[in-house]
Amino acid sequence: MLVKTFKTIPDSTVSGSISSRSPRATTVLRRPYFWKSDPGIDTPDLQACQAEFPLSSAETAAKFEVPEFGWTWSSAVVRPKSRGHICLTGPDPLDPVQIEANMLFHPDDLKAAIAGVQLCREIGNSAALGPFVKREVMPGNLKGAELERFVRDATVSYWHQTCTAKMGQDAMSVVDGQLKVYGIEHLRIADGSIMARVTTGNTMAPCVIIGERAAQILKAQHTL
C-alpha cells in the first residue's frame, strides 16, 4: 500500500454578473489567497480562489439550480491529514490500479473544509461584492449536519496527487536521496510522488525543482 494525498475543494458558489465581459471568462481562476481555518494553527491550511464560472460537483449540481453563467469562491484544504491508498489489481503491469482517495476521512479535514466554505460565503456575500452578486446559489445558510453533507457532496480532487513513492528511510519509503527506487537497479523517480507530504502551495514549482535535481544527479553520475 502506498500513501496518496489529495487536496479537496468544497465549493461555495455565488452567482452574479460578470460586468461587461462576455459570458466566457477571460481567465479561469483569479485572486487566490491562503488562510487559516483556526487561528491557533501554525501555518495556513486553506487556499481559496475565485473562478469566473459556476463550479459544482455532480452531486451539488443535481441539488441546486446552478445557472449557466456566474462566478464561484472555492476553498481548498491544502494541508490534509486524510490519507488514501493505491492497490494493485493483478500481476500484469498493465492491470489498472485501484485508487482510494479517502478524502475527508480525518475529522480535522472536514472541520477545515467547513471553515473554508463559511469564509467563502462571508466574502461572497460581503458589501464590497454586492454590486456583482445577483443571488447566492449554494450552499446558503446551512448549519450542522446539512452543511457537513454539502461539504461531502461538493468535495472534488484538487489534482495535486502526490506522495505515492515518498523519499525517505522508513518502511514506507520508495526512493532514497538520489531518487533511486529501493530494490530496483537503474530506476529513479522524479515527480511529485516522492514528496513525503503534499506542499501547501501548488505542486507545479516543486515538481520542476525535483526534475532539475534529477537532471543534476544524472549529469554528475554520467559526466554529461
Tab-separated table of C-alpha atoms in Angstrom:
chain	number	residue	atom	x	y	z
A	1	MET	CA	0.000	0.000	0.000
A	2	LEU	CA	1.248	3.473	-0.890
A	3	VAL	CA	0.132	6.746	0.615
A	4	LYS	CA	-1.669	9.212	-1.632
A	5	THR	CA	-2.636	12.722	-0.584
A	6	PHE	CA	-5.405	14.717	-2.185
A	7	LYS	CA	-6.367	18.325	-1.730
A	8	THR	CA	-10.099	18.924	-1.605
A	9	ILE	CA	-12.305	21.714	-2.884
A	10	PRO	CA	-15.686	22.153	-1.220
A	11	ASP	CA	-17.290	24.772	-3.467
A	12	SER	CA	-19.247	27.735	-2.157
A	13	THR	CA	-20.798	29.185	-5.292
A	14	VAL	CA	-22.189	32.680	-5.701
A	15	SER	CA	-23.937	33.606	-8.928
A	16	GLY	CA	-23.640	37.139	-10.238
A	17	SER	CA	-22.936	39.280	-13.238
A	18	ILE	CA	-19.533	39.422	-14.898
A	19	SER	CA	-19.828	43.134	-15.601
A	20	SER	CA	-19.444	43.851	-19.310
A	21	ARG	CA	-17.386	40.746	-20.016
A	22	SER	CA	-18.558	38.127	-22.454
A	23	PRO	CA	-20.215	35.002	-20.962
A	24	ARG	CA	-16.962	33.080	-21.358
A	25	ALA	CA	-14.486	34.311	-18.790
A	26	THR	CA	-11.093	35.569	-19.914
A	27	THR	CA	-9.309	33.588	-17.194
A	28	VAL	CA	-10.236	30.540	-15.171
A	29	LEU	CA	-9.054	31.349	-11.633
A	30	ARG	CA	-8.226	34.668	-10.020
A	31	ARG	CA	-7.352	36.149	-6.626
A	32	PRO	CA	-6.071	33.100	-4.752
A	33	TYR	CA	-5.154	33.541	-1.103
A	34	PHE	CA	-4.129	31.382	1.847
A	35	TRP	CA	-5.896	31.461	5.213
A	36	LYS	CA	-6.130	29.570	8.494
A	37	SER	CA	-9.204	27.555	9.362
A	38	ASP	CA	-8.210	28.005	13.024
A	39	PRO	CA	-6.173	30.954	14.374
A	40	GLY	CA	-4.345	28.559	16.685
A	41	ILE	CA	-2.574	26.576	13.934
A	42	ASP	CA	0.962	27.467	12.827
A	43	THR	CA	0.500	27.827	9.068
A	44	PRO	CA	-2.400	28.409	6.654
A	45	ASP	CA	-4.337	25.282	5.791
A	46	LEU	CA	-6.825	26.792	3.343
A	47	GLN	CA	-6.446	28.170	-0.157
A	48	ALA	CA	-9.327	29.987	-1.793
A	49	CYS	CA	-9.734	31.028	-5.420
A	50	GLN	CA	-12.374	32.943	-7.319
A	51	ALA	CA	-13.474	31.283	-10.560
A	52	GLU	CA	-15.250	33.156	-13.329
A	53	PHE	CA	-17.747	30.378	-13.923
A	54	PRO	CA	-20.202	28.334	-11.817
A	55	LEU	CA	-18.288	25.446	-10.262
A	56	SER	CA	-20.110	22.441	-8.842
A	57	SER	CA	-19.783	18.716	-8.354
A	58	ALA	CA	-22.202	16.302	-9.973
A	59	GLU	CA	-23.935	15.866	-6.607
A	60	THR	CA	-24.404	19.570	-5.878
A	61	ALA	CA	-25.408	20.337	-9.468
A	62	ALA	CA	-28.265	17.865	-9.071
A	63	LYS	CA	-29.478	19.515	-5.840
A	64	PHE	CA	-29.068	23.222	-6.646
A	65	GLU	CA	-30.268	25.337	-9.539
A	66	VAL	CA	-26.833	26.156	-10.920
A	67	PRO	CA	-27.002	28.914	-13.577
A	68	GLU	CA	-25.203	28.795	-16.888
A	69	PHE	CA	-23.138	31.857	-16.016
A	70	GLY	CA	-21.841	33.170	-12.708
A	71	TRP	CA	-18.766	33.115	-10.504
A	72	THR	CA	-17.501	30.974	-7.654
A	73	TRP	CA	-15.463	31.191	-4.488
A	74	SER	CA	-13.794	27.832	-3.884
A	75	SER	CA	-11.901	26.822	-0.757
A	76	ALA	CA	-9.303	24.059	-0.689
A	77	VAL	CA	-7.880	22.170	2.293
A	78	VAL	CA	-4.174	22.344	1.459
A	79	ARG	CA	-2.709	20.559	4.484
A	80	PRO	CA	-4.925	17.459	4.579
A	81	LYS	CA	-4.480	14.816	7.252
A	82	SER	CA	-6.560	12.185	5.451
A	83	ARG	CA	-4.586	9.539	3.577
A	84	GLY	CA	-5.732	7.335	0.749
A	85	HIS	CA	-4.046	4.353	-0.854
A	86	ILE	CA	-3.317	2.663	-4.164
A	87	CYS	CA	-3.591	-1.095	-4.605
A	88	LEU	CA	-2.595	-3.405	-7.424
A	89	THR	CA	-5.444	-5.349	-9.024
A	90	GLY	CA	-3.349	-8.042	-10.700
A	91	PRO	CA	0.147	-9.294	-11.562
A	92	ASP	CA	0.272	-7.739	-15.048
A	93	PRO	CA	1.990	-4.310	-15.151
A	94	LEU	CA	-0.822	-3.145	-17.432
A	95	ASP	CA	-3.546	-4.094	-14.965
A	96	PRO	CA	-5.332	-0.949	-13.706
A	97	VAL	CA	-4.648	0.168	-10.166
A	98	GLN	CA	-7.333	0.721	-7.557
A	99	ILE	CA	-7.230	4.251	-6.126
A	100	GLU	CA	-8.986	5.101	-2.873
A	101	ALA	CA	-8.753	8.849	-2.309
A	102	ASN	CA	-10.265	8.682	1.193
A	103	MET	CA	-10.973	12.418	1.150
A	104	LEU	CA	-12.296	13.975	4.378
A	105	PHE	CA	-11.624	10.772	6.308
A	106	HIS	CA	-9.834	12.692	9.047
A	107	PRO	CA	-12.233	14.842	11.106
A	108	ASP	CA	-9.814	17.784	11.079
A	109	ASP	CA	-10.059	17.933	7.280
A	110	LEU	CA	-13.840	18.110	7.440
A	111	LYS	CA	-13.644	20.819	10.078
A	112	ALA	CA	-11.216	22.847	7.930
A	113	ALA	CA	-13.342	22.362	4.806
A	114	ILE	CA	-16.430	23.651	6.609
A	115	ALA	CA	-14.477	26.696	7.813
A	116	GLY	CA	-13.371	27.306	4.223
A	117	VAL	CA	-16.944	27.285	2.923
A	118	GLN	CA	-18.025	29.669	5.668
A	119	LEU	CA	-15.166	32.014	4.786
A	120	CYS	CA	-16.099	31.932	1.091
A	121	ARG	CA	-19.722	32.725	1.940
A	122	GLU	CA	-18.649	35.642	4.119
A	123	ILE	CA	-16.565	37.126	1.303
A	124	GLY	CA	-19.055	36.359	-1.455
A	125	ASN	CA	-21.922	37.979	0.449
A	126	SER	CA	-19.895	40.998	1.603
A	127	ALA	CA	-20.984	44.558	0.851
A	128	ALA	CA	-17.927	45.117	-1.326
A	129	LEU	CA	-19.031	42.396	-3.737
A	130	GLY	CA	-22.716	43.330	-3.554
A	131	PRO	CA	-22.767	45.079	-6.969
A	132	PHE	CA	-21.582	41.860	-8.617
A	133	VAL	CA	-23.998	39.469	-6.928
A	134	LYS	CA	-27.492	38.573	-8.101
A	135	ARG	CA	-28.062	35.712	-5.677
A	136	GLU	CA	-26.188	33.056	-3.752
A	137	VAL	CA	-26.689	29.725	-5.470
A	138	MET	CA	-25.175	27.403	-2.894
A	139	PRO	CA	-24.821	26.349	-0.188
A	140	GLY	CA	-26.896	29.015	1.522
A	141	ASN	CA	-27.049	29.396	5.282
A	142	LEU	CA	-26.719	25.700	6.118
A	143	LYS	CA	-25.790	24.559	9.607
A	144	GLY	CA	-24.666	21.379	11.351
A	145	ALA	CA	-25.314	18.109	9.570
A	146	GLU	CA	-26.724	19.835	6.474
A	147	LEU	CA	-23.556	21.867	5.992
A	148	GLU	CA	-21.420	18.770	6.549
A	149	ARG	CA	-23.454	16.911	3.935
A	150	PHE	CA	-22.978	19.776	1.475
A	151	VAL	CA	-19.221	19.761	2.023
A	152	ARG	CA	-19.008	16.000	1.465
A	153	ASP	CA	-21.134	16.250	-1.702
A	154	ALA	CA	-19.211	19.263	-3.043
A	155	THR	CA	-15.695	17.957	-2.445
A	156	VAL	CA	-13.643	17.055	-5.513
A	157	SER	CA	-9.962	16.430	-6.190
A	158	TYR	CA	-7.599	19.392	-6.420
A	159	TRP	CA	-5.495	17.384	-8.908
A	160	HIS	CA	-2.345	17.673	-6.782
A	161	GLN	CA	-1.940	13.937	-6.332
A	162	THR	CA	1.411	13.263	-4.680
A	163	CYS	CA	3.276	11.180	-2.102
A	164	THR	CA	2.785	7.695	-3.569
A	165	ALA	CA	6.525	6.955	-3.693
A	166	LYS	CA	7.991	9.131	-0.982
A	167	MET	CA	11.662	9.756	-0.358
A	168	GLY	CA	12.943	8.594	2.990
A	169	GLN	CA	14.448	5.782	5.028
A	170	ASP	CA	11.447	4.232	6.798
A	171	ALA	CA	9.469	1.155	5.767
A	172	MET	CA	7.048	3.186	3.615
A	173	SER	CA	9.777	4.972	1.645
A	174	VAL	CA	10.199	4.123	-2.033
A	175	VAL	CA	13.205	6.228	-3.120
A	176	ASP	CA	16.431	7.317	-1.478
A	177	GLY	CA	18.110	10.730	-1.502
A	178	GLN	CA	19.353	10.125	-5.049
A	179	LEU	CA	15.822	9.356	-6.296
A	180	LYS	CA	16.724	5.666	-6.711
A	181	VAL	CA	13.957	3.145	-6.130
A	182	TYR	CA	14.876	0.772	-3.325
A	183	GLY	CA	15.469	-2.775	-4.531
A	184	ILE	CA	15.382	-1.989	-8.277
A	185	GLU	CA	18.540	-1.201	-10.225
A	186	HIS	CA	18.659	1.629	-12.797
A	187	LEU	CA	15.302	3.127	-11.832
A	188	ARG	CA	14.674	6.592	-10.453
A	189	ILE	CA	11.506	8.570	-9.816
A	190	ALA	CA	11.463	12.331	-10.336
A	191	ASP	CA	7.983	13.753	-9.828
A	192	GLY	CA	5.546	14.784	-7.105
A	193	SER	CA	5.136	11.224	-5.900
A	194	ILE	CA	8.451	11.397	-3.995
A	195	MET	CA	7.168	14.105	-1.621
A	196	ALA	CA	6.702	12.958	1.966
A	197	ARG	CA	3.615	15.172	2.141
A	198	VAL	CA	1.848	17.431	-0.322
A	199	THR	CA	3.069	21.029	-0.413
A	200	THR	CA	0.835	23.781	0.930
A	201	GLY	CA	1.071	25.714	-2.318
A	202	ASN	CA	0.551	24.361	-5.814
A	203	THR	CA	2.722	21.394	-6.747
A	204	MET	CA	3.981	22.570	-10.141
A	205	ALA	CA	7.046	24.511	-8.905
A	206	PRO	CA	8.228	21.769	-6.501
A	207	CYS	CA	7.943	19.225	-9.327
A	208	VAL	CA	10.116	21.438	-11.535
A	209	ILE	CA	12.742	21.553	-8.775
A	210	ILE	CA	12.600	17.767	-8.352
A	211	GLY	CA	13.126	17.357	-12.105
A	212	GLU	CA	16.048	19.786	-12.096
A	213	ARG	CA	17.639	17.930	-9.190
A	214	ALA	CA	17.238	14.640	-11.055
A	215	ALA	CA	18.974	16.177	-14.058
A	216	GLN	CA	21.893	17.303	-11.845
A	217	ILE	CA	22.232	13.815	-10.373
A	218	LEU	CA	22.265	12.134	-13.788
A	219	LYS	CA	24.703	14.642	-15.255
A	220	ALA	CA	27.098	14.116	-12.374
A	221	GLN	CA	26.833	10.318	-12.494
A	222	HIS	CA	27.327	10.053	-16.264
A	223	THR	CA	29.683	13.067	-16.599
A	224	LEU	CA	27.393	14.678	-19.155
